[in-house]
PDB file of C-alpha atoms in Angstrom:
ATOM      1  CA  UNK A   1     361.323   8.150-137.850  1.00 46.00           C
ATOM      2  CA  UNK A   2     362.594   4.725-138.956  1.00 46.00           C
ATOM      3  CA  UNK A   3     360.130   1.894-139.065  1.00 45.00           C
ATOM      4  CA  UNK A   4     362.506  -0.703-137.595  1.00 50.00           C
ATOM      5  CA  UNK A   5     362.310  -1.394-133.867  1.00 56.00           C
ATOM      6  CA  UNK A   6     365.306  -0.214-131.867  1.00 76.00           C
ATOM      7  CA  UNK A   7     366.096   0.734-128.305  1.00 86.00           C
ATOM      8  CA  UNK A   8     366.888   4.372-127.705  1.00 91.00           C
ATOM      9  CA  UNK A   9     367.622   6.532-124.664  1.00 94.00           C
ATOM     10  CA  UNK A  10     365.969   9.938-124.926  1.00 93.00           C
ATOM     11  CA  UNK A  11     365.450  12.927-122.671  1.00 95.00           C
ATOM     12  CA  UNK A  12     362.091  14.608-122.774  1.00 95.00           C
ATOM     13  CA  UNK A  13     359.306  16.521-121.085  1.00 97.00           C
ATOM     14  CA  UNK A  14     356.159  14.604-120.113  1.00 97.00           C
ATOM     15  CA  UNK A  15     353.390  16.666-121.715  1.00 97.00           C
ATOM     16  CA  UNK A  16     350.384  14.501-120.895  1.00 97.00           C
ATOM     17  CA  UNK A  17     349.475  11.099-119.481  1.00 95.00           C
ATOM     18  CA  UNK A  18     346.505   9.123-120.752  1.00 94.00           C
ATOM     19  CA  UNK A  19     345.294   6.041-118.810  1.00 92.00           C
ATOM     20  CA  UNK A  20     345.403   2.912-120.944  1.00 91.00           C
ATOM     21  CA  UNK A  21     344.134  -0.545-120.082  1.00 86.00           C
ATOM     22  CA  UNK A  22     344.115  -1.464-116.372  1.00 88.00           C
ATOM     23  CA  UNK A  23     347.622  -0.528-115.282  1.00 92.00           C
ATOM     24  CA  UNK A  24     349.216   1.131-118.309  1.00 93.00           C
ATOM     25  CA  UNK A  25     349.632   4.745-119.343  1.00 94.00           C
ATOM     26  CA  UNK A  26     350.228   6.436-122.669  1.00 96.00           C
ATOM     27  CA  UNK A  27     352.890   9.105-122.191  1.00 97.00           C
ATOM     28  CA  UNK A  28     352.944  12.006-124.625  1.00 97.00           C
ATOM     29  CA  UNK A  29     356.516  13.259-124.545  1.00 97.00           C
ATOM     30  CA  UNK A  30     358.433  16.009-126.291  1.00 97.00           C
ATOM     31  CA  UNK A  31     362.000  14.873-126.909  1.00 94.00           C
ATOM     32  CA  UNK A  32     364.988  16.657-128.370  1.00 89.00           C
ATOM     33  CA  UNK A  33     365.873  13.693-130.560  1.00 90.00           C
ATOM     34  CA  UNK A  34     362.484  12.763-132.056  1.00 93.00           C
ATOM     35  CA  UNK A  35     360.125  15.630-131.278  1.00 94.00           C
ATOM     36  CA  UNK A  36     356.731  14.699-129.853  1.00 96.00           C
ATOM     37  CA  UNK A  37     356.183  10.966-129.479  1.00 95.00           C
ATOM     38  CA  UNK A  38     353.748   8.613-127.776  1.00 96.00           C
ATOM     39  CA  UNK A  39     355.078   5.925-125.439  1.00 96.00           C
ATOM     40  CA  UNK A  40     353.152   3.090-123.823  1.00 96.00           C
ATOM     41  CA  UNK A  41     354.277   2.658-120.210  1.00 95.00           C
ATOM     42  CA  UNK A  42     353.160  -0.808-119.156  1.00 93.00           C
ATOM     43  CA  UNK A  43     352.299  -1.305-115.485  1.00 93.00           C
ATOM     44  CA  UNK A  44     353.231   2.266-114.581  1.00 93.00           C
ATOM     45  CA  UNK A  45     349.957   2.790-112.683  1.00 91.00           C
ATOM     46  CA  UNK A  46     350.816   0.045-110.219  1.00 92.00           C
ATOM     47  CA  UNK A  47     352.108   1.283-106.855  1.00 88.00           C
ATOM     48  CA  UNK A  48     355.034  -1.128-107.226  1.00 91.00           C
ATOM     49  CA  UNK A  49     356.152   0.368-110.555  1.00 93.00           C
ATOM     50  CA  UNK A  50     359.781   1.508-110.533  1.00 94.00           C
ATOM     51  CA  UNK A  51     359.094   3.818-113.471  1.00 94.00           C
ATOM     52  CA  UNK A  52     356.127   5.673-111.973  1.00 93.00           C
ATOM     53  CA  UNK A  53     358.020   8.540-110.324  1.00 93.00           C
ATOM     54  CA  UNK A  54     359.736   9.454-113.607  1.00 94.00           C
ATOM     55  CA  UNK A  55     356.494   9.404-115.591  1.00 95.00           C
ATOM     56  CA  UNK A  56     354.699  12.404-114.104  1.00 94.00           C
ATOM     57  CA  UNK A  57     353.444  15.343-116.128  1.00 95.00           C
ATOM     58  CA  UNK A  58     355.563  18.499-116.221  1.00 95.00           C
ATOM     59  CA  UNK A  59     358.918  16.920-115.480  1.00 95.00           C
ATOM     60  CA  UNK A  60     362.035  16.157-117.464  1.00 96.00           C
ATOM     61  CA  UNK A  61     362.938  12.478-117.615  1.00 96.00           C
ATOM     62  CA  UNK A  62     365.400  10.158-119.290  1.00 96.00           C
ATOM     63  CA  UNK A  63     363.600   7.283-120.955  1.00 95.00           C
ATOM     64  CA  UNK A  64     364.857   4.075-122.446  1.00 96.00           C
ATOM     65  CA  UNK A  65     362.303   3.146-125.091  1.00 95.00           C
ATOM     66  CA  UNK A  66     361.686   0.594-127.780  1.00 94.00           C
ATOM     67  CA  UNK A  67     361.303   3.052-130.614  1.00 88.00           C
ATOM     68  CA  UNK A  68     358.642   2.234-133.184  1.00 86.00           C
ATOM     69  CA  UNK A  69     356.629   3.992-135.839  1.00 82.00           C
ATOM     70  CA  UNK A  70     353.458   4.976-134.006  1.00 83.00           C
ATOM     71  CA  UNK A  71     353.409   4.061-130.333  1.00 91.00           C
ATOM     72  CA  UNK A  72     356.768   3.245-128.746  1.00 93.00           C
ATOM     73  CA  UNK A  73     357.202   1.155-125.579  1.00 94.00           C
ATOM     74  CA  UNK A  74     358.822   2.239-122.335  1.00 95.00           C
ATOM     75  CA  UNK A  75     361.609   0.048-120.979  1.00 95.00           C
ATOM     76  CA  UNK A  76     362.956   2.224-118.168  1.00 95.00           C
ATOM     77  CA  UNK A  77     362.461   5.796-116.930  1.00 96.00           C
ATOM     78  CA  UNK A  78     364.614   7.931-114.654  1.00 95.00           C
ATOM     79  CA  UNK A  79     363.905  11.479-113.416  1.00 95.00           C
ATOM     80  CA  UNK A  80     366.222  14.238-114.603  1.00 95.00           C
ATOM     81  CA  UNK A  81     364.458  17.306-113.201  1.00 95.00           C
ATOM     82  CA  UNK A  82     361.239  17.190-111.190  1.00 95.00           C
ATOM     83  CA  UNK A  83     360.541  20.929-111.670  1.00 96.00           C
ATOM     84  CA  UNK A  84     358.876  20.639-108.269  1.00 94.00           C
ATOM     85  CA  UNK A  85     358.927  24.368-107.544  1.00 96.00           C
ATOM     86  CA  UNK A  86     356.406  24.965-110.330  1.00 97.00           C
ATOM     87  CA  UNK A  87     353.744  23.065-108.412  1.00 93.00           C
ATOM     88  CA  UNK A  88     354.441  25.087-105.258  1.00 95.00           C
ATOM     89  CA  UNK A  89     352.750  28.078-106.944  1.00 96.00           C
ATOM     90  CA  UNK A  90     349.273  27.817-108.425  1.00 97.00           C
ATOM     91  CA  UNK A  91     350.060  30.651-110.867  1.00 98.00           C
ATOM     92  CA  UNK A  92     353.228  28.908-112.076  1.00 98.00           C
ATOM     93  CA  UNK A  93     351.402  25.600-112.429  1.00 98.00           C
ATOM     94  CA  UNK A  94     348.629  27.216-114.509  1.00 98.00           C
ATOM     95  CA  UNK A  95     351.144  28.797-116.885  1.00 98.00           C
ATOM     96  CA  UNK A  96     353.082  25.519-117.001  1.00 98.00           C
ATOM     97  CA  UNK A  97     349.933  23.640-117.980  1.00 98.00           C
ATOM     98  CA  UNK A  98     349.241  26.231-120.696  1.00 98.00           C
ATOM     99  CA  UNK A  99     352.695  25.592-122.160  1.00 98.00           C
ATOM    100  CA  UNK A 100     352.299  21.813-122.032  1.00 98.00           C
ATOM    101  CA  UNK A 101     348.877  21.969-123.661  1.00 98.00           C
ATOM    102  CA  UNK A 102     350.224  24.015-126.551  1.00 98.00           C
ATOM    103  CA  UNK A 103     352.960  21.462-127.201  1.00 98.00           C
ATOM    104  CA  UNK A 104     350.533  18.575-126.855  1.00 97.00           C
ATOM    105  CA  UNK A 105     347.900  20.020-129.196  1.00 96.00           C
ATOM    106  CA  UNK A 106     349.763  22.196-131.683  1.00 96.00           C
ATOM    107  CA  UNK A 107     353.235  20.731-132.167  1.00 95.00           C
ATOM    108  CA  UNK A 108     353.508  18.107-134.906  1.00 92.00           C
ATOM    109  CA  UNK A 109     354.508  14.574-133.947  1.00 91.00           C
ATOM    110  CA  UNK A 110     357.846  13.071-134.959  1.00 89.00           C
ATOM    111  CA  UNK A 111     359.172  16.427-136.151  1.00 91.00           C
ATOM    112  CA  UNK A 112     362.192  17.186-133.942  1.00 89.00           C
ATOM    113  CA  UNK A 113     363.249  20.816-133.756  1.00 92.00           C
ATOM    114  CA  UNK A 114     365.969  21.816-131.322  1.00 92.00           C
ATOM    115  CA  UNK A 115     364.575  25.355-131.054  1.00 94.00           C
ATOM    116  CA  UNK A 116     361.135  24.095-130.012  1.00 96.00           C
ATOM    117  CA  UNK A 117     362.664  21.756-127.461  1.00 96.00           C
ATOM    118  CA  UNK A 118     364.847  24.494-125.978  1.00 96.00           C
ATOM    119  CA  UNK A 119     361.943  26.935-125.662  1.00 97.00           C
ATOM    120  CA  UNK A 120     359.986  24.291-123.755  1.00 98.00           C
ATOM    121  CA  UNK A 121     362.900  23.615-121.401  1.00 97.00           C
ATOM    122  CA  UNK A 122     363.677  27.313-120.917  1.00 98.00           C
ATOM    123  CA  UNK A 123     360.047  28.203-120.178  1.00 98.00           C
ATOM    124  CA  UNK A 124     359.619  25.444-117.594  1.00 98.00           C
ATOM    125  CA  UNK A 125     362.968  26.265-115.995  1.00 98.00           C
ATOM    126  CA  UNK A 126     361.968  29.942-115.749  1.00 98.00           C
ATOM    127  CA  UNK A 127     358.794  28.963-113.901  1.00 98.00           C
ATOM    128  CA  UNK A 128     360.716  26.572-111.661  1.00 98.00           C
ATOM    129  CA  UNK A 129     363.229  29.303-110.816  1.00 97.00           C
ATOM    130  CA  UNK A 130     360.462  31.603-109.610  1.00 97.00           C
ATOM    131  CA  UNK A 131     360.240  34.204-112.367  1.00 98.00           C
ATOM    132  CA  UNK A 132     356.884  35.984-112.705  1.00 98.00           C
ATOM    133  CA  UNK A 133     354.527  33.365-114.192  1.00 98.00           C
ATOM    134  CA  UNK A 134     352.642  35.888-116.309  1.00 98.00           C
ATOM    135  CA  UNK A 135     355.919  37.235-117.682  1.00 98.00           C
ATOM    136  CA  UNK A 136     356.813  33.687-118.744  1.00 98.00           C
ATOM    137  CA  UNK A 137     353.334  33.499-120.287  1.00 98.00           C
ATOM    138  CA  UNK A 138     353.988  36.649-122.345  1.00 98.00           C
ATOM    139  CA  UNK A 139     357.382  35.436-123.564  1.00 98.00           C
ATOM    140  CA  UNK A 140     355.949  32.046-124.431  1.00 98.00           C
ATOM    141  CA  UNK A 141     353.176  33.676-126.453  1.00 98.00           C
ATOM    142  CA  UNK A 142     355.816  35.519-128.478  1.00 98.00           C
ATOM    143  CA  UNK A 143     357.118  32.052-129.371  1.00 98.00           C
ATOM    144  CA  UNK A 144     353.559  30.928-130.233  1.00 98.00           C
ATOM    145  CA  UNK A 145     353.159  33.869-132.616  1.00 97.00           C
ATOM    146  CA  UNK A 146     356.515  33.207-134.266  1.00 96.00           C
ATOM    147  CA  UNK A 147     355.791  29.481-134.451  1.00 96.00           C
ATOM    148  CA  UNK A 148     352.614  30.282-136.377  1.00 96.00           C
ATOM    149  CA  UNK A 149     354.313  32.684-138.761  1.00 95.00           C
ATOM    150  CA  UNK A 150     353.147  35.899-137.098  1.00 95.00           C
ATOM    151  CA  UNK A 151     355.655  38.718-136.709  1.00 89.00           C
ATOM    152  CA  UNK A 152     354.873  41.819-134.650  1.00 94.00           C
ATOM    153  CA  UNK A 153     356.684  45.025-135.677  1.00 90.00           C
ATOM    154  CA  UNK A 154     358.398  46.485-132.614  1.00 95.00           C
ATOM    155  CA  UNK A 155     360.982  48.722-134.333  1.00 95.00           C
ATOM    156  CA  UNK A 156     358.735  51.722-134.938  1.00 97.00           C
ATOM    157  CA  UNK A 157     355.367  52.905-136.179  1.00 97.00           C
ATOM    158  CA  UNK A 158     353.857  50.324-138.521  1.00 96.00           C
ATOM    159  CA  UNK A 159     352.666  53.161-140.768  1.00 95.00           C
ATOM    160  CA  UNK A 160     355.785  55.343-141.073  1.00 97.00           C
ATOM    161  CA  UNK A 161     358.533  53.660-138.987  1.00 96.00           C
ATOM    162  CA  UNK A 162     358.824  56.665-136.653  1.00 97.00           C
ATOM    163  CA  UNK A 163     360.392  55.643-133.329  1.00 96.00           C
ATOM    164  CA  UNK A 164     358.302  58.197-131.442  1.00 97.00           C
ATOM    165  CA  UNK A 165     355.492  55.752-130.725  1.00 98.00           C
ATOM    166  CA  UNK A 166     352.532  56.276-128.422  1.00 98.00           C
ATOM    167  CA  UNK A 167     350.260  53.283-129.005  1.00 97.00           C
ATOM    168  CA  UNK A 168     350.021  49.638-130.046  1.00 97.00           C
ATOM    169  CA  UNK A 169     347.682  48.742-132.875  1.00 95.00           C
ATOM    170  CA  UNK A 170     345.888  45.420-132.501  1.00 92.00           C
ATOM    171  CA  UNK A 171     344.698  45.510-136.099  1.00 92.00           C
ATOM    172  CA  UNK A 172     348.015  46.503-137.701  1.00 92.00           C
ATOM    173  CA  UNK A 173     350.306  44.392-135.506  1.00 92.00           C
ATOM    174  CA  UNK A 174     352.696  46.916-133.996  1.00 95.00           C
ATOM    175  CA  UNK A 175     353.374  50.419-132.766  1.00 97.00           C
ATOM    176  CA  UNK A 176     351.690  53.637-133.862  1.00 97.00           C
ATOM    177  CA  UNK A 177     353.044  57.170-133.650  1.00 97.00           C
ATOM    178  CA  UNK A 178     351.013  60.264-132.765  1.00 97.00           C
ATOM    179  CA  UNK A 179     350.407  61.102-136.419  1.00 97.00           C
ATOM    180  CA  UNK A 180     348.762  57.714-137.035  1.00 97.00           C
ATOM    181  CA  UNK A 181     347.067  57.325-133.664  1.00 96.00           C
ATOM    182  CA  UNK A 182     343.493  57.766-134.901  1.00 91.00           C
ATOM    183  CA  UNK A 183     341.187  56.318-132.201  1.00 92.00           C
ATOM    184  CA  UNK A 184     343.736  53.981-130.664  1.00 95.00           C
ATOM    185  CA  UNK A 185     344.558  53.989-126.955  1.00 95.00           C
ATOM    186  CA  UNK A 186     347.654  55.851-125.791  1.00 97.00           C
ATOM    187  CA  UNK A 187     349.952  53.684-123.630  1.00 97.00           C
ATOM    188  CA  UNK A 188     352.526  54.659-121.032  1.00 97.00           C
ATOM    189  CA  UNK A 189     356.240  54.613-121.817  1.00 98.00           C
ATOM    190  CA  UNK A 190     356.651  51.627-119.490  1.00 98.00           C
ATOM    191  CA  UNK A 191     354.086  49.572-121.412  1.00 98.00           C
ATOM    192  CA  UNK A 192     355.535  50.556-124.802  1.00 98.00           C
ATOM    193  CA  UNK A 193     359.076  49.640-123.734  1.00 98.00           C
ATOM    194  CA  UNK A 194     357.983  46.379-122.130  1.00 98.00           C
ATOM    195  CA  UNK A 195     356.088  45.405-125.291  1.00 98.00           C
ATOM    196  CA  UNK A 196     359.301  45.712-127.306  1.00 98.00           C
ATOM    197  CA  UNK A 197     361.428  43.950-124.707  1.00 98.00           C
ATOM    198  CA  UNK A 198     359.277  40.821-124.551  1.00 98.00           C
ATOM    199  CA  UNK A 199     359.662  40.492-128.323  1.00 97.00           C
ATOM    200  CA  UNK A 200     363.447  40.883-128.480  1.00 96.00           C
ATOM    201  CA  UNK A 201     364.665  39.232-125.265  1.00 97.00           C
ATOM    202  CA  UNK A 202     364.606  35.414-125.419  1.00 96.00           C
ATOM    203  CA  UNK A 203     363.182  33.176-122.715  1.00 97.00           C
ATOM    204  CA  UNK A 204     366.612  32.047-121.512  1.00 97.00           C
ATOM    205  CA  UNK A 205     367.480  35.686-120.749  1.00 98.00           C
ATOM    206  CA  UNK A 206     364.315  36.417-118.785  1.00 98.00           C
ATOM    207  CA  UNK A 207     366.453  37.624-115.894  1.00 97.00           C
ATOM    208  CA  UNK A 208     367.220  40.772-117.917  1.00 97.00           C
ATOM    209  CA  UNK A 209     363.558  41.778-117.808  1.00 97.00           C
ATOM    210  CA  UNK A 210     362.335  43.895-114.927  1.00 96.00           C
ATOM    211  CA  UNK A 211     358.705  44.604-115.623  1.00 97.00           C
ATOM    212  CA  UNK A 212     356.164  45.578-112.975  1.00 97.00           C
ATOM    213  CA  UNK A 213     353.139  43.364-112.477  1.00 97.00           C
ATOM    214  CA  UNK A 214     350.735  46.138-113.488  1.00 97.00           C
ATOM    215  CA  UNK A 215     352.568  46.558-116.802  1.00 98.00           C
ATOM    216  CA  UNK A 216     352.533  42.794-117.412  1.00 98.00           C
ATOM    217  CA  UNK A 217     348.775  42.710-116.810  1.00 96.00           C
ATOM    218  CA  UNK A 218     348.289  45.564-119.258  1.00 97.00           C
ATOM    219  CA  UNK A 219     350.244  43.685-121.934  1.00 98.00           C
ATOM    220  CA  UNK A 220     348.376  40.407-121.529  1.00 97.00           C
ATOM    221  CA  UNK A 221     345.102  41.404-123.292  1.00 96.00           C
ATOM    222  CA  UNK A 222     347.171  42.825-126.162  1.00 96.00           C
ATOM    223  CA  UNK A 223     349.110  39.595-126.633  1.00 97.00           C
ATOM    224  CA  UNK A 224     345.977  37.499-126.095  1.00 96.00           C
ATOM    225  CA  UNK A 225     344.297  39.397-128.918  1.00 95.00           C
ATOM    226  CA  UNK A 226     347.183  38.672-131.269  1.00 96.00           C
ATOM    227  CA  UNK A 227     347.108  34.973-130.363  1.00 96.00           C
ATOM    228  CA  UNK A 228     343.345  34.665-130.843  1.00 95.00           C
ATOM    229  CA  UNK A 229     342.970  36.781-133.969  1.00 94.00           C
ATOM    230  CA  UNK A 230     346.219  36.041-135.804  1.00 95.00           C
ATOM    231  CA  UNK A 231     346.692  32.332-135.048  1.00 95.00           C
ATOM    232  CA  UNK A 232     343.283  30.925-134.078  1.00 91.00           C
ATOM    233  CA  UNK A 233     344.956  28.995-131.255  1.00 94.00           C
ATOM    234  CA  UNK A 234     342.455  27.986-128.568  1.00 91.00           C
ATOM    235  CA  UNK A 235     343.619  26.274-125.383  1.00 96.00           C
ATOM    236  CA  UNK A 236     341.444  24.975-122.544  1.00 96.00           C
ATOM    237  CA  UNK A 237     343.964  26.197-119.973  1.00 97.00           C
ATOM    238  CA  UNK A 238     343.384  29.772-121.141  1.00 95.00           C
ATOM    239  CA  UNK A 239     340.356  29.883-118.840  1.00 95.00           C
ATOM    240  CA  UNK A 240     342.644  29.441-115.837  1.00 97.00           C
ATOM    241  CA  UNK A 241     345.093  32.066-117.135  1.00 96.00           C
ATOM    242  CA  UNK A 242     342.278  34.607-117.161  1.00 94.00           C
ATOM    243  CA  UNK A 243     341.602  33.850-113.483  1.00 94.00           C
ATOM    244  CA  UNK A 244     345.118  34.840-112.373  1.00 95.00           C
ATOM    245  CA  UNK A 245     345.486  38.019-114.443  1.00 91.00           C
TER     246      UNK A 245
END
């Protein structure tokens, strides 16, 4: 980011709001143009603030900012997409908060990446459109694994590449065939297929996935294990995820 002050118009997702001084707010925003940035919104906590409605968490807004190295300043904010349907479902809101927390805590500041931005938009749009929240959670965790350099083998047995798989190895990171099953749990065909599908179908094509709730709930502890053991990622919102599984 340049050190000179300049006015820019950016579109971004409000990840988190932090109260600042008496009437101000620090907005933590993920933008397509500049990645994650901090913006001071002066007077936005006043009931008379014209910017307040566009400065809510979990919404997409267009912001005119005085761009600076460090903390930028908000000039004007306009709502682009309220994503209001997410907050109509407690399950969707919990998964949405999980996604926002990951971006707030584990995405580097001032490092714009179009792929990261698009995943964030696609995930929130999927929740807003009413797709199964826990399915969105699974797909998002595939992104988290990839983002942290973890690749799960879903093309065949991790030991011999046989496509006749019967289990998923937590330790080896992929499928196992009958010959290499050892003491691992045998999974149903539906679970094995769904495990592959969530790894190869992107978030913006979530409509192609038709996975039963019981299968989704069987996949969640598998993916949670990979996240915890392979990445070390720990999010406070995970506690709430566990309550809706």
